[in-house]
Amino acid sequence: MKLLGTSKAVLAMLKARSSVSSVGGGGLRMLTGQVALVTGASRGIGKGIALQLGKAGATVYITGRTPQQQEKALTRLLRPPSLDETASEITARGGKGIAVYCDHSDEKNVKELFRRIAKEQKEQLDILVNNAYAAVTAITRSAGSKFYNTELSIWDTVNSVGLRNHYICSVFASKLMVPRKRGLIVTVSSSGGLHYLFGTAYGVGKAACDRLAADMAHELIEDNVASVSLWPGPVATELVKKTVLAGSGNRKNTLREIYETAETTEMAGKCVVALASDPNRLAKTGHILTTTALAREYHLHEDDGKTQPNDPFCAGHEDFLRQMNEVRAPKHKKGHPLAHVQTRYEAFRNYHL
């Protein structure tokens, strides 16, 4: 199978990484010297991404709410993990974990976060992963309710620490990346942006996240900064294990069957590391990327060395996603796929009302 847009060098590095061992189990440190920020990384997909970035040798800032804030937001089935514990685990994997408690609904808090990174890392930020999300409990409770029977506050709960915060973080991150002419912004979204899932507010928010990533790509590509939207498949997060997968499993249901073969929280992290390590990642800027497709392209597997993600929600929609990426993403001029770029942004930037 032909691997489109994939560097042979990065595939060789990824293969070596899977077979090389070192102190702390880190393997090949492909991101040594790079600085990353993963928002909402105390648990779940964010934590999995942060751990893999650490394993690749990066300095990783992780954010999360204080234990008191998490206790209010989460079901009591799940003890809020310690952000400091996660930072320590990142360091043990071979990187450097730095925990920052941050309320992403507070713009001043977010601005201070980026000021700190700029000061401590001498204006360097190579990777931003937009993952913070405050609506896990809200969408679970409202699932099955029609939008007109749901509290109006669901819109802000879903799209404040989510879409709006992703935009704000991307603004501050870009101010650090653009002057250095390098960077990668990954916005974690889901197939809920493609088809109905959880509810109206959720679907609109995820579709907007995908459009955010695509439109930012038009305005960042000339400065060598890539922006993509990442769709993990069903993921066996801590909460899923405590709820959907809990019990003896004698009683089967559709949701349980889906999550019994779910990907781990670290598969998305392996995909982010592969993207960040790929010198041709700008060819993917503006795209919706699924963990299923990236795992096949970059030869990524779960820790058993065999299993690859297979998102049932995206099955059969691959051509549609490809067509949507072709429409939304920046277009490269013929003959110079990366050096000289023609984007829709160029057509409008000298036009003023």
Tab-separated table of C-alpha atoms in Angstrom:
chain	number	residue	atom	x	y	z
A	1	MET	CA	0.000	0.000	0.000
A	2	LYS	CA	1.369	3.436	-0.923
A	3	LEU	CA	1.879	5.761	2.037
A	4	LEU	CA	0.863	9.256	0.944
A	5	GLY	CA	2.720	12.194	2.447
A	6	THR	CA	4.856	9.987	4.683
A	7	SER	CA	8.592	10.404	5.044
A	8	LYS	CA	10.625	7.185	4.865
A	9	ALA	CA	12.866	8.685	7.515
A	10	VAL	CA	10.072	9.115	10.046
A	11	LEU	CA	8.843	5.570	9.414
A	12	ALA	CA	12.354	4.300	10.098
A	13	MET	CA	12.499	6.313	13.326
A	14	LEU	CA	9.102	5.051	14.431
A	15	LYS	CA	10.130	1.472	13.747
A	16	ALA	CA	13.326	1.982	15.723
A	17	ARG	CA	11.395	3.590	18.540
A	18	SER	CA	9.218	0.518	18.916
A	19	SER	CA	12.249	-1.738	19.278
A	20	VAL	CA	14.775	0.397	21.157
A	21	SER	CA	14.667	0.427	24.929
A	22	SER	CA	16.344	2.867	27.284
A	23	VAL	CA	16.293	3.941	30.908
A	24	GLY	CA	12.709	4.623	31.908
A	25	GLY	CA	11.312	2.753	28.911
A	26	GLY	CA	11.452	5.835	26.704
A	27	GLY	CA	12.888	4.341	23.529
A	28	LEU	CA	14.188	6.659	20.816
A	29	ARG	CA	13.850	10.297	21.916
A	30	MET	CA	12.557	11.819	18.694
A	31	LEU	CA	11.277	15.007	20.352
A	32	THR	CA	14.204	15.797	22.631
A	33	GLY	CA	14.575	19.571	22.937
A	34	GLN	CA	10.971	20.267	21.949
A	35	VAL	CA	8.376	21.905	24.189
A	36	ALA	CA	4.748	20.800	24.213
A	37	LEU	CA	1.553	21.864	25.948
A	38	VAL	CA	-1.328	19.430	26.402
A	39	THR	CA	-4.443	21.000	27.878
A	40	GLY	CA	-6.769	18.853	29.948
A	41	ALA	CA	-4.170	16.166	30.616
A	42	SER	CA	-4.999	14.901	34.091
A	43	ARG	CA	-6.693	11.827	32.651
A	44	GLY	CA	-8.052	10.203	29.506
A	45	ILE	CA	-6.841	11.040	26.011
A	46	GLY	CA	-4.987	14.164	27.159
A	47	LYS	CA	-2.970	12.174	29.664
A	48	GLY	CA	-2.238	9.497	27.068
A	49	ILE	CA	-0.951	12.096	24.606
A	50	ALA	CA	1.189	13.765	27.266
A	51	LEU	CA	2.759	10.456	28.314
A	52	GLN	CA	3.719	9.597	24.748
A	53	LEU	CA	5.201	13.060	24.170
A	54	GLY	CA	7.252	12.555	27.317
A	55	LYS	CA	8.346	9.126	26.135
A	56	ALA	CA	9.609	10.801	22.958
A	57	GLY	CA	11.769	13.128	25.077
A	58	ALA	CA	9.763	16.361	25.028
A	59	THR	CA	9.288	18.859	27.821
A	60	VAL	CA	5.538	18.632	28.391
A	61	TYR	CA	3.395	21.199	30.165
A	62	ILE	CA	0.095	19.679	31.238
A	63	THR	CA	-2.951	21.492	32.538
A	64	GLY	CA	-5.949	20.456	34.552
A	65	ARG	CA	-8.344	21.735	37.136
A	66	THR	CA	-7.565	21.651	40.827
A	67	PRO	CA	-8.651	18.471	42.636
A	68	GLN	CA	-11.481	20.467	44.241
A	69	GLN	CA	-12.765	21.646	40.838
A	70	GLN	CA	-12.515	18.163	39.371
A	71	GLU	CA	-14.418	16.674	42.289
A	72	LYS	CA	-17.355	18.948	41.481
A	73	ALA	CA	-17.227	18.219	37.762
A	74	LEU	CA	-16.778	14.460	37.709
A	75	THR	CA	-18.809	11.510	38.765
A	76	ARG	CA	-17.693	10.097	42.078
A	77	LEU	CA	-17.041	6.796	40.338
A	78	LEU	CA	-13.729	8.267	39.290
A	79	ARG	CA	-11.239	9.744	41.732
A	80	PRO	CA	-9.679	12.851	40.191
A	81	PRO	CA	-6.072	11.966	39.359
A	82	SER	CA	-3.258	14.169	40.565
A	83	LEU	CA	-1.813	16.363	37.849
A	84	ASP	CA	1.506	16.238	39.680
A	85	GLU	CA	1.452	12.438	39.535
A	86	THR	CA	0.945	12.580	35.790
A	87	ALA	CA	3.828	15.052	35.449
A	88	SER	CA	6.052	12.675	37.421
A	89	GLU	CA	5.063	9.815	35.129
A	90	ILE	CA	5.956	11.905	32.074
A	91	THR	CA	9.395	12.519	33.563
A	92	ALA	CA	9.795	8.826	34.368
A	93	ARG	CA	9.055	8.026	30.732
A	94	GLY	CA	12.034	10.104	29.629
A	95	GLY	CA	10.673	13.606	29.147
A	96	LYS	CA	10.095	16.455	31.577
A	97	GLY	CA	6.595	16.854	32.955
A	98	ILE	CA	5.441	20.225	34.280
A	99	ALA	CA	2.008	20.440	35.916
A	100	VAL	CA	0.068	23.706	35.792
A	101	TYR	CA	-3.355	23.965	37.406
A	102	CYS	CA	-5.387	26.113	35.046
A	103	ASP	CA	-9.052	27.008	34.766
A	104	HIS	CA	-9.541	27.102	30.995
A	105	SER	CA	-12.844	28.918	31.388
A	106	ASP	CA	-10.858	31.899	32.701
A	107	GLU	CA	-9.094	33.783	29.907
A	108	LYS	CA	-6.704	35.445	32.373
A	109	ASN	CA	-5.665	32.025	33.673
A	110	VAL	CA	-4.944	30.863	30.138
A	111	LYS	CA	-2.957	33.988	29.286
A	112	GLU	CA	-0.836	33.528	32.394
A	113	LEU	CA	-0.167	29.901	31.391
A	114	PHE	CA	1.367	30.995	28.097
A	115	ARG	CA	3.310	33.798	29.768
A	116	ARG	CA	4.867	31.208	32.039
A	117	ILE	CA	5.794	28.918	29.151
A	118	ALA	CA	7.285	31.835	27.206
A	119	LYS	CA	9.356	32.899	30.201
A	120	GLU	CA	10.558	29.456	31.236
A	121	GLN	CA	11.227	28.184	27.704
A	122	LYS	CA	12.617	31.385	26.182
A	123	GLU	CA	9.634	31.926	23.856
A	124	GLN	CA	9.711	28.315	22.619
A	125	LEU	CA	6.598	26.206	22.109
A	126	ASP	CA	6.680	23.518	19.437
A	127	ILE	CA	3.466	21.559	20.007
A	128	LEU	CA	0.027	22.527	21.301
A	129	VAL	CA	-2.619	19.873	21.883
A	130	ASN	CA	-6.062	21.411	22.393
A	131	ASN	CA	-7.815	18.817	24.535
A	132	ALA	CA	-9.335	20.550	27.583
A	133	TYR	CA	-13.043	19.763	27.868
A	134	ALA	CA	-15.490	20.407	30.685
A	135	ALA	CA	-18.646	18.723	29.417
A	136	VAL	CA	-18.071	14.989	29.912
A	137	THR	CA	-20.611	14.739	32.716
A	138	ALA	CA	-23.039	17.184	31.064
A	139	ILE	CA	-23.233	15.380	27.717
A	140	THR	CA	-23.595	12.030	29.465
A	141	ARG	CA	-26.516	13.285	31.524
A	142	SER	CA	-28.227	15.006	28.605
A	143	ALA	CA	-27.721	12.193	26.088
A	144	GLY	CA	-31.104	11.018	24.861
A	145	SER	CA	-32.753	14.372	25.570
A	146	LYS	CA	-33.826	16.540	22.663
A	147	PHE	CA	-32.145	19.936	22.462
A	148	TYR	CA	-35.352	21.820	23.276
A	149	ASN	CA	-35.777	19.792	26.470
A	150	THR	CA	-32.205	20.420	27.616
A	151	GLU	CA	-31.017	23.277	29.822
A	152	LEU	CA	-29.817	26.224	27.747
A	153	SER	CA	-26.560	26.182	29.706
A	154	ILE	CA	-25.517	22.994	27.889
A	155	TRP	CA	-24.334	25.112	24.942
A	156	ASP	CA	-21.801	27.049	27.023
A	157	THR	CA	-20.802	23.995	29.053
A	158	VAL	CA	-19.936	22.123	25.867
A	159	ASN	CA	-18.403	24.954	23.850
A	160	SER	CA	-16.687	27.252	26.360
A	161	VAL	CA	-13.970	24.966	27.708
A	162	GLY	CA	-13.795	23.310	24.344
A	163	LEU	CA	-14.226	25.340	21.184
A	164	ARG	CA	-13.700	28.838	22.633
A	165	ASN	CA	-10.750	27.801	24.764
A	166	HIS	CA	-9.161	25.942	21.831
A	167	TYR	CA	-9.298	29.191	19.867
A	168	ILE	CA	-7.761	31.204	22.706
A	169	CYS	CA	-4.970	28.689	23.297
A	170	SER	CA	-4.237	28.579	19.576
A	171	VAL	CA	-3.933	32.374	19.473
A	172	PHE	CA	-1.367	32.454	22.272
A	173	ALA	CA	0.494	29.400	20.955
A	174	SER	CA	0.723	30.863	17.454
A	175	LYS	CA	2.327	34.021	18.832
A	176	LEU	CA	5.182	31.794	20.047
A	177	MET	CA	5.342	29.498	17.009
A	178	VAL	CA	5.106	31.970	14.127
A	179	PRO	CA	8.282	33.967	14.949
A	180	ARG	CA	10.236	30.682	15.094
A	181	LYS	CA	8.703	29.459	11.820
A	182	ARG	CA	7.762	26.061	13.189
A	183	GLY	CA	5.011	24.420	15.181
A	184	LEU	CA	2.167	21.935	15.333
A	185	ILE	CA	-1.329	22.569	16.691
A	186	VAL	CA	-3.478	19.479	17.230
A	187	THR	CA	-7.130	20.018	18.103
A	188	VAL	CA	-8.706	16.887	19.548
A	189	SER	CA	-12.168	16.455	18.069
A	190	SER	CA	-14.335	13.457	17.211
A	191	SER	CA	-16.515	11.894	14.558
A	192	GLY	CA	-19.363	13.707	16.311
A	193	GLY	CA	-18.473	16.519	13.927
A	194	LEU	CA	-19.502	14.266	11.047
A	195	HIS	CA	-22.609	12.495	12.307
A	196	TYR	CA	-25.048	12.724	15.204
A	197	LEU	CA	-23.502	11.862	18.570
A	198	PHE	CA	-24.581	12.770	22.131
A	199	GLY	CA	-26.641	15.802	21.129
A	200	THR	CA	-26.947	18.997	19.103
A	201	ALA	CA	-24.585	21.165	21.160
A	202	TYR	CA	-21.913	18.458	21.093
A	203	GLY	CA	-22.100	17.858	17.348
A	204	VAL	CA	-22.049	21.537	16.434
A	205	GLY	CA	-19.086	22.082	18.757
A	206	LYS	CA	-17.035	19.262	17.261
A	207	ALA	CA	-17.811	20.319	13.691
A	208	ALA	CA	-16.659	23.820	14.643
A	209	CYS	CA	-13.422	22.421	16.114
A	210	ASP	CA	-12.688	20.759	12.784
A	211	ARG	CA	-13.363	23.993	10.916
A	212	LEU	CA	-11.217	25.904	13.418
A	213	ALA	CA	-8.262	23.642	12.693
A	214	ALA	CA	-8.763	23.943	8.932
A	215	ASP	CA	-9.156	27.719	8.829
A	216	MET	CA	-6.197	28.312	11.145
A	217	ALA	CA	-4.144	26.210	8.726
A	218	HIS	CA	-4.744	28.774	5.960
A	219	GLU	CA	-3.365	31.562	8.141
A	220	LEU	CA	-0.405	29.605	9.559
A	221	ILE	CA	0.976	27.626	6.628
A	222	GLU	CA	3.218	30.401	5.284
A	223	ASP	CA	4.965	30.402	8.672
A	224	ASN	CA	5.537	26.629	8.630
A	225	VAL	CA	3.025	25.971	11.421
A	226	ALA	CA	0.686	23.015	10.900
A	227	SER	CA	-2.846	22.822	12.284
A	228	VAL	CA	-4.830	19.578	12.239
A	229	SER	CA	-7.925	18.065	13.794
A	230	LEU	CA	-7.481	14.629	15.397
A	231	TRP	CA	-10.301	12.115	15.709
A	232	PRO	CA	-9.613	9.253	18.104
A	233	GLY	CA	-11.970	6.300	17.813
A	234	PRO	CA	-13.783	4.835	20.826
A	235	VAL	CA	-11.262	5.103	23.680
A	236	ALA	CA	-11.107	3.042	26.857
A	237	THR	CA	-10.669	5.991	29.213
A	238	GLU	CA	-10.708	5.628	32.981
A	239	LEU	CA	-14.357	6.691	33.041
A	240	VAL	CA	-15.341	4.181	30.347
A	241	LYS	CA	-13.635	1.396	32.268
A	242	LYS	CA	-15.516	2.384	35.419
A	243	THR	CA	-18.899	2.589	33.716
A	244	VAL	CA	-19.412	1.036	30.285
A	245	LEU	CA	-16.934	-1.809	30.803
A	246	ALA	CA	-17.634	-2.398	34.495
A	247	GLY	CA	-19.224	-5.618	35.696
A	248	SER	CA	-19.065	-9.231	34.623
A	249	GLY	CA	-19.898	-8.541	31.004
A	250	ASN	CA	-22.546	-11.264	30.802
A	251	ARG	CA	-25.130	-8.797	29.559
A	252	LYS	CA	-24.105	-7.532	26.148
A	253	ASN	CA	-25.148	-4.230	24.659
A	254	THR	CA	-24.057	-2.282	21.606
A	255	LEU	CA	-22.084	0.340	23.526
A	256	ARG	CA	-20.208	-2.252	25.545
A	257	GLU	CA	-19.358	-4.253	22.427
A	258	ILE	CA	-17.908	-1.144	20.787
A	259	TYR	CA	-15.727	-0.283	23.773
A	260	GLU	CA	-14.488	-3.825	24.338
A	261	THR	CA	-12.251	-3.292	21.300
A	262	ALA	CA	-11.571	0.394	21.985
A	263	GLU	CA	-8.153	1.942	21.543
A	264	THR	CA	-6.085	2.894	24.567
A	265	THR	CA	-5.680	6.484	25.715
A	266	GLU	CA	-2.069	6.450	24.468
A	267	MET	CA	-2.820	5.604	20.826
A	268	ALA	CA	-3.703	9.248	20.142
A	269	GLY	CA	-0.369	10.145	21.749
A	270	LYS	CA	1.519	7.853	19.408
A	271	CYS	CA	-0.219	9.567	16.502
A	272	VAL	CA	0.727	13.038	17.772
A	273	VAL	CA	4.369	11.977	18.212
A	274	ALA	CA	4.415	10.587	14.671
A	275	LEU	CA	3.000	13.837	13.274
A	276	ALA	CA	5.403	15.995	15.272
A	277	SER	CA	8.327	13.862	14.056
A	278	ASP	CA	7.308	13.936	10.398
A	279	PRO	CA	9.234	16.583	8.414
A	280	ASN	CA	6.400	16.526	5.854
A	281	ARG	CA	3.607	17.193	8.352
A	282	LEU	CA	2.752	20.478	6.628
A	283	ALA	CA	1.281	18.405	3.803
A	284	LYS	CA	-1.456	17.399	6.259
A	285	THR	CA	-2.223	20.861	7.592
A	286	GLY	CA	-5.914	21.708	7.681
A	287	HIS	CA	-6.912	18.054	7.587
A	288	ILE	CA	-9.131	15.931	9.779
A	289	LEU	CA	-6.905	12.992	10.741
A	290	THR	CA	-8.220	9.821	12.357
A	291	THR	CA	-6.136	7.660	14.655
A	292	THR	CA	-7.228	4.706	12.514
A	293	ALA	CA	-5.705	6.191	9.351
A	294	LEU	CA	-2.579	7.542	11.063
A	295	ALA	CA	-1.855	4.208	12.748
A	296	ARG	CA	-1.855	2.524	9.366
A	297	GLU	CA	0.190	5.227	7.689
A	298	TYR	CA	2.856	5.391	10.388
A	299	HIS	CA	2.741	1.680	11.322
A	300	LEU	CA	1.597	2.361	14.882
A	301	HIS	CA	0.330	-0.358	17.222
A	302	GLU	CA	-0.865	-0.709	20.766
A	303	ASP	CA	1.696	-1.945	23.269
A	304	ASP	CA	1.010	-5.558	22.277
A	305	GLY	CA	2.751	-4.762	18.992
A	306	LYS	CA	-0.176	-6.102	16.964
A	307	THR	CA	-3.402	-4.196	17.571
A	308	GLN	CA	-4.271	-1.101	15.543
A	309	PRO	CA	-7.309	1.150	16.074
A	310	ASN	CA	-10.337	0.555	13.903
A	311	ASP	CA	-12.947	3.251	14.438
A	312	PRO	CA	-16.404	1.839	13.604
A	313	PHE	CA	-17.889	5.346	13.517
A	314	CYS	CA	-15.695	6.359	10.552
A	315	ALA	CA	-15.932	3.107	8.604
A	316	GLY	CA	-17.272	3.781	5.128
A	317	HIS	CA	-16.751	7.544	5.376
A	318	GLU	CA	-13.085	7.653	4.346
A	319	ASP	CA	-13.789	9.053	0.868
A	320	PHE	CA	-16.047	11.740	2.312
A	321	LEU	CA	-13.329	12.831	4.769
A	322	ARG	CA	-10.765	12.899	1.978
A	323	GLN	CA	-13.034	15.092	-0.140
A	324	MET	CA	-13.744	17.407	2.787
A	325	ASN	CA	-10.021	17.760	3.481
A	326	GLU	CA	-9.413	18.622	-0.169
A	327	VAL	CA	-12.006	21.393	0.006
A	328	ARG	CA	-11.022	22.847	3.383
A	329	ALA	CA	-7.247	22.526	3.544
A	330	PRO	CA	-4.788	25.008	2.010
A	331	LYS	CA	-3.885	24.220	-1.593
A	332	HIS	CA	-0.266	24.011	-2.717
A	333	LYS	CA	0.810	25.373	-6.077
A	334	LYS	CA	1.910	22.788	-8.624
A	335	GLY	CA	5.611	22.120	-8.741
A	336	HIS	CA	6.260	23.390	-5.220
A	337	PRO	CA	4.146	21.371	-2.773
A	338	LEU	CA	5.512	23.103	0.322
A	339	ALA	CA	7.784	26.000	-0.613
A	340	HIS	CA	5.238	28.263	-2.323
A	341	VAL	CA	1.704	28.185	-1.067
A	342	GLN	CA	-1.545	29.383	-2.567
A	343	THR	CA	-4.335	29.641	-0.010
A	344	ARG	CA	-7.738	31.214	0.108
A	345	TYR	CA	-6.285	33.475	2.799
A	346	GLU	CA	-3.925	35.023	0.226
A	347	ALA	CA	-6.881	35.980	-1.934
A	348	PHE	CA	-8.459	37.983	0.883
A	349	ARG	CA	-5.640	39.421	2.983
A	350	ASN	CA	-5.181	42.513	0.806
A	351	TYR	CA	-8.906	43.074	0.529
A	352	HIS	CA	-10.345	45.476	3.083
A	353	LEU	CA	-13.934	46.583	3.447
